[in-house]
Amino acid sequence: MSTNSFGEYGGQYVPEALMPAIEELTDAYERYVRENEAGFIDEFRQRIRDFGGRPTPLERAEQLSQRYGTDVYLKREDLLHGGAHKLNNALGQVLLAKYMGKDRIIAETGAGQHGTATAMAAAHLDMPCEIYMGKTDIGRQRPNVFRMRTNGAEVNAVTTGRGTLKEAISETMRDWARTVENTHYVIGSVVGPHPFPSMVRDFHALISEEARDQTREQVGRLPDAVLACAGGGSNTMGTFHHFLEDDVDLYAVEAGGSSLSVDEAAGVAPNSASLSTGEEGVLHGSRTKVLQDSHGQIMESHSVSAGLDYAGVGPELAHLVDEGRVQAVNVDDVAALEAFHRLSQLEGVIPALETAHAFGYLEQEQDTLGDLVLVNVSGRGDKDLETVLEETRERDLSIAPDMEIFREVAGGSL
Amino acid sequence: MSTNSFGEYGGQYVPEALMPAIEELTDAYERYVRENEAGFIDEFRQRIRDFGGRPTPLERAEQLSQRYGTDVYLKREDLLHGGAHKLNNALGQVLLAKYMGKDRIIAETGAGQHGTATAMAAAHLDMPCEIYMGKTDIGRQRPNVFRMRTNGAEVNAVTTGRGTLKEAISETMRDWARTVENTHYVIGSVVGPHPFPSMVRDFHALISEEARDQTREQVGRLPDAVLACAGGGSNTMGTFHHFLEDDVDLYAVEAGGSSLSVDEAAGVAPNSASLSTGEEGVLHGSRTKVLQDSHGQIMESHSVSAGLDYAGVGPELAHLVDEGRVQAVNVDDVAALEAFHRLSQLEGVIPALETAHAFGYLEQEQDTLGDLVLVNVSGRGDKDLETVLEETRERDLSIAPDMEIFREVAGGSL
Amino acid sequence: MSLSEAFSREPAFVPYLAAGDPSFEASLAYVEALARGGADAIELGLPFSEPIAEGPTIQEAIVRSLEAGMTPERFFEFVEALDVEVPLVCMTYYNLVYQYGDGDGPRPFVQRAAAAGIAGFVIPDLPAEEAGPLRRACDEFGLDLVFIVAPTTRGERLERMQEYVSGYVYVQARLGTTGARDEVSDHTEESLARIADWEVPKAVGFGIKTGDHAQRIVSAGADGIIVGSALVDIVAQGHAADEDTATVADRLEAKARELKEGALTGARAVQ
Amino acid sequence: MSLSEAFSREPAFVPYLAAGDPSFEASLAYVEALARGGADAIELGLPFSEPIAEGPTIQEAIVRSLEAGMTPERFFEFVEALDVEVPLVCMTYYNLVYQYGDGDGPRPFVQRAAAAGIAGFVIPDLPAEEAGPLRRACDEFGLDLVFIVAPTTRGERLERMQEYVSGYVYVQARLGTTGARDEVSDHTEESLARIADWEVPKAVGFGIKTGDHAQRIVSAGADGIIVGSALVDIVAQGHAADEDTATVADRLEAKARELKEGALTGARAVQ
Ligand SMILES: Cc1ncc(COP(=O)(O)O)c(C=O)c1O
Ligand SMILES: Cc1ncc(COP(=O)(O)O)c(C=O)c1O
């Protein structure tokens, strides 16, 4: 049995052609990331500060605190360069690739957030970069495609399957299998074969390193509960990591989508709640909790939030849930959309739709989370405005602002 | 003669109905902002840190430094909440309105950056907020309209004139004349009647306060030259303020547009270079340099960058230019578009089109600016992607990335 | 006749039109019709591209006038071409005053205005604080400088204005911009009370629409009424309906009579 | 016949098809045609929804097969329904192996495969490091477990694999995913040299398309050739052109003959 495991989860389920690269990466991870060889970590910290904008603030959410009768604090990863926590990892990995002497970067992207972060990091470090993106996603995430191209990255359309994240990951692995000698694959979450889940977590652990210090400094004690949304689980693990040994409740909030049930025949799970409802399986290089049918075929997941729309989840998070250290919970599309509007209106912070799930849970469980709750704002919602407008209108949510102004001005339809 | 002046510029040219409010504001400015009465400045600094994300980093631009053989440093205002320096001012003024006991906020917006910043600040501080925006601008700046509405602000369409910034300012002044007793007008740049130019400058002066300390700390000395783009001039004055007494060259880079000439008959100046080519006049409450025809009618300005597209400029900046303390320079649309792509590709920082003007000047004058150049990145360019794509295609610029990927995926037109 | 004389016999009716709206010729006829209808003085708007104190009605008049080619020089020609006996007040924004001539402050503009026969100025974006240079030029050429007292104007500000004002004081009936309203504001009496001891005549404007309004304003103690948007509306409607100048002029004259009559009735009520 | 026996007489030709592509029935006919054409062993793909090691040709075959209703259970029925004499190797991804039956690791899947007559496995996403449980199950039921040696596989990794491998070793001719290519890679000889002392037969795959390729590979020292995409292409074209099963089967049989012939020619060149 592999030793690269979190309990039963983890491992390295990849084609043999990639194994040498994975071993090389494991070695580089141990030396540069874990042991700061050649001052890697010092350089990473300096760059994520000057280029990325760390530390991000911890902000007391006044209106939410009042609403819930609980002190609510926001960890503002939305202020990181690029608009999401994603840069912590992208910058770390591109820098590591440089230390490893690689001269080409590839990455997959779904909603485009990881792709844009990687493109930024690659431009910053002067590395050629190609991003794989499903053709469906290219169509619906135009602005992020612009951003990647503008930063000089190539964007390769993935036309297999439904043309979304799952297919993009598979396609990036195929590129890597071909180009592994000079290329590093910057995976976008705490998923994939070891050492990715540990390494990506370590880069994101700056979130909890700062948040823990900030809460102690600003409030004088540790939070009772920490909430983060979970897709692959990278912002989640980053937010939880330094609290794991503390007496702090940790909640991973998944996308409940439109329903927790699954449609076996169609191969579709209308949610992305792999921690809550998935079964142990092997996907994209690691053993973890996976949305799959009874035969082991991977399901198409679904969430209103593209960044949570993934059938797997990080193996460490799966393990922590099995251990009872992390609570896996979920909220549905409607609760997330409402939370999106609530935070925007009450706090002047427009969250990513992914992030909004964490606030949906806060709304639902406001009475049970204790007196001091920390929520990770994993990203900003600028990218989601069109989607939210559309999804909100379809559902006729009363909390949403009307957009009559466009009709007024255009004298017609939106 | 008014004492609220910068040399010949400044003053309070507003309707009598507003004068009491202006006096009240002047008093509040003196007490709260200048003298930190009731701890106003302490609260402002704490909020702009926790909510806004200050301090913003000072980053060495490695690729640019290499390209120019000069140390180039970026002051990263693009990382401020909302994506531009604008929040410094918006948060300061909304907070001040609260201290003054006002219970309603109004503001004008052109490109939508000041409007979104004000909407965010108002949501954060739980103040009702209405934004005036020209109907032309509403049409072409949809995402910013979404953001304002999402933050709970009302957006009022201004249908007079060409329906852009100039008309929106006039309309906001009209609202204020009606509602002055309970309403504060959050003006969006260092323009308008005293005390606005001084007050807005003070809120933005955090930029140079930090940048000056950061350069000394990170480089061990002060820069030889400091560059900032200039529309109304708020990021400009904020970036220059604490360097005014130093032996540092200051460059205000205006939008040269398509040409520095003017079309009197059409009432159009195809640029926004009021410092470089404007004449002394009175606009929107203060005496300053203004783009006007020989009769004194205000011209329609034009720049590819909506945020620079204004016929006036802050009176203090006009004064500093006359004094020779600040150099007024300009670059045209093409140079700005090229600089947009250059910074995006070389540094992984997609600048606002406004900001790109400063980098256009850096490219042109790379040899004459000294060994250590500081450039203010006043905002991020996400808002400009569609515009840049279009304007770049029209001009067939070779530096721009192609967007073939969309054609590939759609199998057709963009 | 001087401006203050225009208020001396009976409550004065002071109409406003934008000069050159919708054309130079028609506008001459309209202004003359107002004089025939009983105007005691007339405010003539010289249009500025950024009329921050105007409501939509007058903004649109300004656009029509500018599009018809109005400039400061044409404005003076307009004044010279007018065949009316009553004093004329130029209402405009400071930038036009400031830019005129060789750029040496407001003096050239005032000199030219005096030559054309203008009796005084109202400059809505020029508070007393900034009015020194214009006041001096007016004194030099014997012109009046009217100031606006807003409902919010109090204390020191009133004193400063009292020092500078001449001709009449323009009492703004309510907050906001110009524009006809159905209600007459309560602020009027309070404002009038605050400046009761001023020597200049007190004319009330902003929102007066009917003879009835006029009557109530005068019975509240005003020495005159100023009416703009209600008249500009008539011009605008005539323009939109493409009516001939004489028809519109008649309608303006009739409206003027109604308003003047209202003012007189108001005055009788006071006595 | 065991897998290694299939390689014992002469250079072996090992074709690959996705079972059930484009339908259960047609696929049976195609596999049988390959046997007639001279296959010494056959790799049968059990399609998985995320085939990360496959190029576009085989990905599409997998989609066709899944859409035609292929499942692990149907796969075993497919194997049972086949009328061929040569050993059959199941090529699939680990999740399907892992999930089968009561979820108790890979054992139930191996047991069922053995019952159906499968001789061994190739699992492209299962490196030696993770292969312990499957190796043990294979041993229990007497099945082979084939590993892939990539051009990048060196040193310790080779030793670990040598320990686990049985049946044959799959030598990956070049980096990347499956798919027919026009060039034969130089890596092949180097890879073969690195494992020269292994006891299992060495079959080379990835990119072999013609009899000519086959000949060169065998003359470079391979004990057999594995051909997938070039055959799947024939299935795909037949499906696209809506040709009948017999026509496509004939074409597959002919292609098989060409490849087997090439291998034999290559072997003669070595002798
Ligand atoms: C803002 C934001 N939050 C969360 C996620 C989900 O990823 P993870 O669960 O790896 O943090 C994404 C993914 O795109 C994202 O963009
Ligand atoms: C990013 C950015 N920079 C600069 C400006 C120009 O304003 P100012 O000259 O007041 O800094 C704007 C205005 O919208 C802006 O959004």
PDB file of C-alpha atoms and ligand atoms in Angstrom, chain B residues 77-78 83-86 109-115 144 165 188-191 200 204 228-238 253 305-310 313-314 317 351-356 376-381 383-384, ligand 2:
ATOM      1  CA  GLU B  77      -3.731  49.932  -6.034  1.00  0.00           C
ATOM      2  CA  ASP B  78      -5.331  47.398  -8.366  1.00  0.00           C
ATOM      3  CA  GLY B  83     -10.131  46.843  -8.124  1.00  0.00           C
ATOM      4  CA  ALA B  84      -8.987  50.443  -8.103  1.00  0.00           C
ATOM      5  CA  HIS B  85      -7.760  53.239  -5.869  1.00  0.00           C
ATOM      6  CA  LYS B  86     -11.310  54.615  -5.890  1.00  0.00           C
ATOM      7  CA  THR B 109     -20.006  57.669 -12.151  1.00  0.00           C
ATOM      8  CA  GLY B 110     -18.589  57.483 -15.649  1.00  0.00           C
ATOM      9  CA  ALA B 111     -16.971  54.133 -16.338  1.00  0.00           C
ATOM     10  CA  GLY B 112     -18.574  52.891 -13.174  1.00  0.00           C
ATOM     11  CA  GLN B 113     -15.471  52.547 -11.040  1.00  0.00           C
ATOM     12  CA  HIS B 114     -16.320  55.318  -8.638  1.00  0.00           C
ATOM     13  CA  GLY B 115     -19.935  54.193  -8.594  1.00  0.00           C
ATOM     14  CA  ASN B 144     -20.301  47.811 -13.224  1.00  0.00           C
ATOM     15  CA  LEU B 165     -19.648  61.481 -17.039  1.00  0.00           C
ATOM     16  CA  GLY B 188     -15.325  60.787  -7.498  1.00  0.00           C
ATOM     17  CA  SER B 189     -12.089  62.648  -7.995  1.00  0.00           C
ATOM     18  CA  VAL B 190     -10.062  65.607  -6.759  1.00  0.00           C
ATOM     19  CA  VAL B 191     -12.461  67.940  -8.532  1.00  0.00           C
ATOM     20  CA  VAL B 200     -10.307  63.516  -1.809  1.00  0.00           C
ATOM     21  CA  HIS B 204      -5.902  58.984  -1.478  1.00  0.00           C
ATOM     22  CA  ALA B 228       0.505  58.216 -12.453  1.00  0.00           C
ATOM     23  CA  CYS B 229      -2.257  58.534 -14.997  1.00  0.00           C
ATOM     24  CA  ALA B 230      -4.505  61.570 -14.666  1.00  0.00           C
ATOM     25  CA  GLY B 231      -8.179  61.916 -15.474  1.00  0.00           C
ATOM     26  CA  GLY B 232      -9.685  63.973 -12.686  1.00  0.00           C
ATOM     27  CA  GLY B 233      -6.383  63.349 -10.957  1.00  0.00           C
ATOM     28  CA  SER B 234      -7.265  61.540  -7.770  1.00  0.00           C
ATOM     29  CA  ASN B 235      -4.889  58.613  -8.069  1.00  0.00           C
ATOM     30  CA  THR B 236      -2.402  61.142  -9.333  1.00  0.00           C
ATOM     31  CA  MET B 237      -2.578  63.454  -6.342  1.00  0.00           C
ATOM     32  CA  GLY B 238      -2.723  60.476  -4.001  1.00  0.00           C
ATOM     33  CA  VAL B 253       0.088  61.133 -17.704  1.00  0.00           C
ATOM     34  CA  SER B 305     -10.269  54.802 -21.439  1.00  0.00           C
ATOM     35  CA  ALA B 306     -13.592  55.809 -19.958  1.00  0.00           C
ATOM     36  CA  GLY B 307     -12.116  56.756 -16.587  1.00  0.00           C
ATOM     37  CA  LEU B 308      -9.867  59.420 -18.076  1.00  0.00           C
ATOM     38  CA  ASP B 309     -12.592  60.745 -20.318  1.00  0.00           C
ATOM     39  CA  TYR B 310     -13.287  64.062 -18.560  1.00  0.00           C
ATOM     40  CA  VAL B 313      -8.958  68.096 -13.864  1.00  0.00           C
ATOM     41  CA  GLY B 314      -8.266  68.696 -10.202  1.00  0.00           C
ATOM     42  CA  LEU B 317      -2.868  69.365 -10.050  1.00  0.00           C
ATOM     43  CA  PRO B 351      -3.946  47.099 -15.669  1.00  0.00           C
ATOM     44  CA  ALA B 352      -6.954  49.335 -16.090  1.00  0.00           C
ATOM     45  CA  LEU B 353      -6.835  51.171 -19.402  1.00  0.00           C
ATOM     46  CA  GLU B 354      -6.482  54.365 -17.397  1.00  0.00           C
ATOM     47  CA  THR B 355      -3.403  52.979 -15.686  1.00  0.00           C
ATOM     48  CA  ALA B 356      -2.001  51.744 -18.995  1.00  0.00           C
ATOM     49  CA  ASN B 376       0.979  53.730  -9.684  1.00  0.00           C
ATOM     50  CA  VAL B 377      -1.194  50.840 -10.869  1.00  0.00           C
ATOM     51  CA  SER B 378      -4.401  52.724 -10.191  1.00  0.00           C
ATOM     52  CA  GLY B 379      -6.670  49.831 -11.070  1.00  0.00           C
ATOM     53  CA  ARG B 380      -7.114  46.459 -12.628  1.00  0.00           C
ATOM     54  CA  GLY B 381      -8.221  45.917 -16.192  1.00  0.00           C
ATOM     55  CA  LYS B 383     -13.505  45.928 -16.608  1.00  0.00           C
ATOM     56  CA  ASP B 384     -11.714  46.845 -19.835  1.00  0.00           C
TER      57      ASP B 384
HETATM   58  C1  LIG E   2      -8.349  52.656 -12.478  1.00  0.00           C
HETATM   59  C2  LIG E   2      -8.539  54.112 -12.667  1.00  0.00           C
HETATM   60  N1  LIG E   2      -7.472  54.892 -12.763  1.00  0.00           N
HETATM   61  C3  LIG E   2      -7.600  56.210 -12.928  1.00  0.00           C
HETATM   62  C4  LIG E   2      -8.826  56.805 -13.065  1.00  0.00           C
HETATM   63  C5  LIG E   2      -8.882  58.263 -13.319  1.00  0.00           C
HETATM   64  O1  LIG E   2      -9.317  58.977 -12.210  1.00  0.00           O
HETATM   65  P1  LIG E   2      -8.300  59.870 -11.395  1.00  0.00           P
HETATM   66  O2  LIG E   2      -7.545  60.680 -12.413  1.00  0.00           O
HETATM   67  O3  LIG E   2      -9.191  60.687 -10.535  1.00  0.00           O
HETATM   68  O4  LIG E   2      -7.400  59.005 -10.629  1.00  0.00           O
HETATM   69  C6  LIG E   2      -9.983  56.029 -12.969  1.00  0.00           C
HETATM   70  C7  LIG E   2     -11.345  56.587 -13.073  1.00  0.00           C
HETATM   71  O5  LIG E   2     -12.328  55.890 -13.220  1.00  0.00           O
HETATM   72  C8  LIG E   2      -9.824  54.632 -12.766  1.00  0.00           C
HETATM   73  O6  LIG E   2     -10.894  53.823 -12.676  1.00  0.00           O
END
